[in-house]
Short mmCIF file of C-alpha atoms in Angstrom, two decimals:
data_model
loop_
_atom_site.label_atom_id
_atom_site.label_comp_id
_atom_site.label_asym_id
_atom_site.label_seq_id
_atom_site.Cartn_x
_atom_site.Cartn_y
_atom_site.Cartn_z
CA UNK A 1 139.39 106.96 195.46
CA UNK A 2 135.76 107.58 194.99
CA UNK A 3 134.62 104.01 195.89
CA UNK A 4 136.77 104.43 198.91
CA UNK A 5 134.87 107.69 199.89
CA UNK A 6 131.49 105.45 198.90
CA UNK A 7 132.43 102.29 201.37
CA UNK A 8 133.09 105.05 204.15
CA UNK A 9 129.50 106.52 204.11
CA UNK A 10 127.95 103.33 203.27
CA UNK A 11 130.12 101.73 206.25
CA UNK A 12 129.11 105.30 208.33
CA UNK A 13 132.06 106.68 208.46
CA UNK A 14 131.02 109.54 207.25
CA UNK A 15 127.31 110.11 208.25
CA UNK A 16 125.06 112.62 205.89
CA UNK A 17 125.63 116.34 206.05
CA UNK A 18 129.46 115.77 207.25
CA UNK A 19 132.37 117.35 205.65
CA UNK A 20 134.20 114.97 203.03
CA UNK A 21 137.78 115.16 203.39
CA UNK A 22 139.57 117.94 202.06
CA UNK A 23 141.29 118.12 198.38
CA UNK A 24 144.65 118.39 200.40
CA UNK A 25 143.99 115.08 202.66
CA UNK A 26 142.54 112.98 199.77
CA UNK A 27 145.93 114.04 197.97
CA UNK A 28 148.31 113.07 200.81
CA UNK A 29 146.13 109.73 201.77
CA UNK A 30 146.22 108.42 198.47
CA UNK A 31 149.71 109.92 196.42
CA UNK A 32 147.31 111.08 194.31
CA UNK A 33 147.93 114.57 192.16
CA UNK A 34 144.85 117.73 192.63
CA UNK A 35 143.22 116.34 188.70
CA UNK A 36 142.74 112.68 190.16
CA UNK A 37 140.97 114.29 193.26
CA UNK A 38 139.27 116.75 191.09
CA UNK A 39 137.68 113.72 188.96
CA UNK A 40 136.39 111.59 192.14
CA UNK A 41 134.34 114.86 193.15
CA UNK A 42 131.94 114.76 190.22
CA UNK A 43 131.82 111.24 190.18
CA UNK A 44 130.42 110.79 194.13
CA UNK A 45 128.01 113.96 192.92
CA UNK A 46 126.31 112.37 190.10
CA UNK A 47 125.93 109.24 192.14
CA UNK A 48 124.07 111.26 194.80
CA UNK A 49 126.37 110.34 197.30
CA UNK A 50 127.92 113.95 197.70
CA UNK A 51 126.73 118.02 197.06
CA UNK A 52 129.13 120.93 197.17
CA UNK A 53 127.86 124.33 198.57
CA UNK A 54 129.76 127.07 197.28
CA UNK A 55 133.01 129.03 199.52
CA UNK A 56 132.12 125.95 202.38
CA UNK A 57 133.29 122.43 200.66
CA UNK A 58 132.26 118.88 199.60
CA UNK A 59 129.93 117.14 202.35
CA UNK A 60 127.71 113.70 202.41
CA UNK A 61 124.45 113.94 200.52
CA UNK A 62 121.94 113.31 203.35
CA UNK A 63 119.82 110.10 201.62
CA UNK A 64 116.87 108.58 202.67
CA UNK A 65 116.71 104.90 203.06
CA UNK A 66 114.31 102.74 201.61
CA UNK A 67 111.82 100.84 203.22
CA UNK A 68 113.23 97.54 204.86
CA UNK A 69 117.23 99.46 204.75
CA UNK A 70 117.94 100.19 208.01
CA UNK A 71 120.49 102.90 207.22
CA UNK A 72 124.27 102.50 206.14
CA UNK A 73 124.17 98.67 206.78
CA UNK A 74 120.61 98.13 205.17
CA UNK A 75 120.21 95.86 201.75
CA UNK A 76 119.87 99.38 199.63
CA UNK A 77 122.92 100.66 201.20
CA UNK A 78 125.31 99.87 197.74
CA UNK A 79 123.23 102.27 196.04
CA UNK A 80 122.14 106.13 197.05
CA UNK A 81 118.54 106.25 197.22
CA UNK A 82 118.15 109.62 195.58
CA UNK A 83 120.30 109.50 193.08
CA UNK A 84 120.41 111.41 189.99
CA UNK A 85 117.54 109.57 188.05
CA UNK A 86 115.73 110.06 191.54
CA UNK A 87 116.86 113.89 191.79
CA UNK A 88 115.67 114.48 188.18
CA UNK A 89 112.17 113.13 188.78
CA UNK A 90 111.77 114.96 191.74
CA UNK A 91 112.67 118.29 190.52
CA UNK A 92 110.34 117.15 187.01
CA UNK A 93 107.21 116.96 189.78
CA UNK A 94 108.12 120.40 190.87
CA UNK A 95 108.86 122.22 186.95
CA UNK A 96 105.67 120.78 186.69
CA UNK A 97 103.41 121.60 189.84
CA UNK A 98 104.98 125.26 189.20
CA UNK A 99 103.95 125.54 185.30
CA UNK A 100 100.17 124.68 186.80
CA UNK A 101 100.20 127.31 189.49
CA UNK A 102 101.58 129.52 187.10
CA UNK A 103 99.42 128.49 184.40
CA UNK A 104 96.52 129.30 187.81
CA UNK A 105 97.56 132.69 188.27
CA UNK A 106 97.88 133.97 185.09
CA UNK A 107 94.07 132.84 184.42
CA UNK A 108 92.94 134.72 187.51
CA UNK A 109 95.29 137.98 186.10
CA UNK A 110 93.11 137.31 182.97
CA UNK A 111 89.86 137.15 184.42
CA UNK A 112 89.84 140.23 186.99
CA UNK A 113 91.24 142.74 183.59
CA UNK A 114 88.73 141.20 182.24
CA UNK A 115 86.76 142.35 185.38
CA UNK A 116 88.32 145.94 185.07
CA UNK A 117 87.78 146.22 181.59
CA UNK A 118 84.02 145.84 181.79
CA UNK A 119 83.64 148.08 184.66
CA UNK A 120 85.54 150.66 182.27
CA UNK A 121 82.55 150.30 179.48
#
């Protein structure tokens, strides 16, 4: 079930940001009972090729293609560029970048009650 969601946004099908078929339709298309259509869901989300948003439903992950892919039918097309190595390293750059600005501000806390402090003596 979950390669057959794959092939139909690699094929563009489904194009990024649209609405994967419902838990209902997925369950009448393939005989399938709710747990085997529960268990594709996590499976196209650690992949990269789907996200959930709370209270609206499962939709395409919107991807970028690599360079020389030119889209759904490109070379890179059997894999989601983005995926979760490629999610982890990006969100790595930002824990990072935000540990140095806070690591920034709390030197420039330090040095003006530092400021106020001798102003005090």
């Amino acid at each position: 079930m979950a390669e057959t969601v794959r092939e139909r946004i690699r094929s563009g099908g489904l194009r990024p940001g649209a609405a994967l078929p419902t838990q209902a339709l997925l369950m009448r298309e393939f005989g399938a009972s709710s747990l085997t259509v529960q268990k594709a869901m996590p499976l196209l989300k650690q992949d990269g090729w789907a996200v959930t948003r709370p209270g609206k439903g499962a939709f395409v992950a919107h991807r970028d293609y690599p360079d020389g892919a030119d889209g759904p039918d490109g070379p890179e097309a059997t894999a989601p560029a983005g995926g979760t190595t490629a999610r982890v390293d990006a969100l790595e750059r930002v824990l990072t970048e935000a540990a140095q600005q806070i690591a920034d501000l709390r030197g420039r806390v330090e040095a003006l009650e530092s400021d106020v402090s001798d102003r005090g003596h």
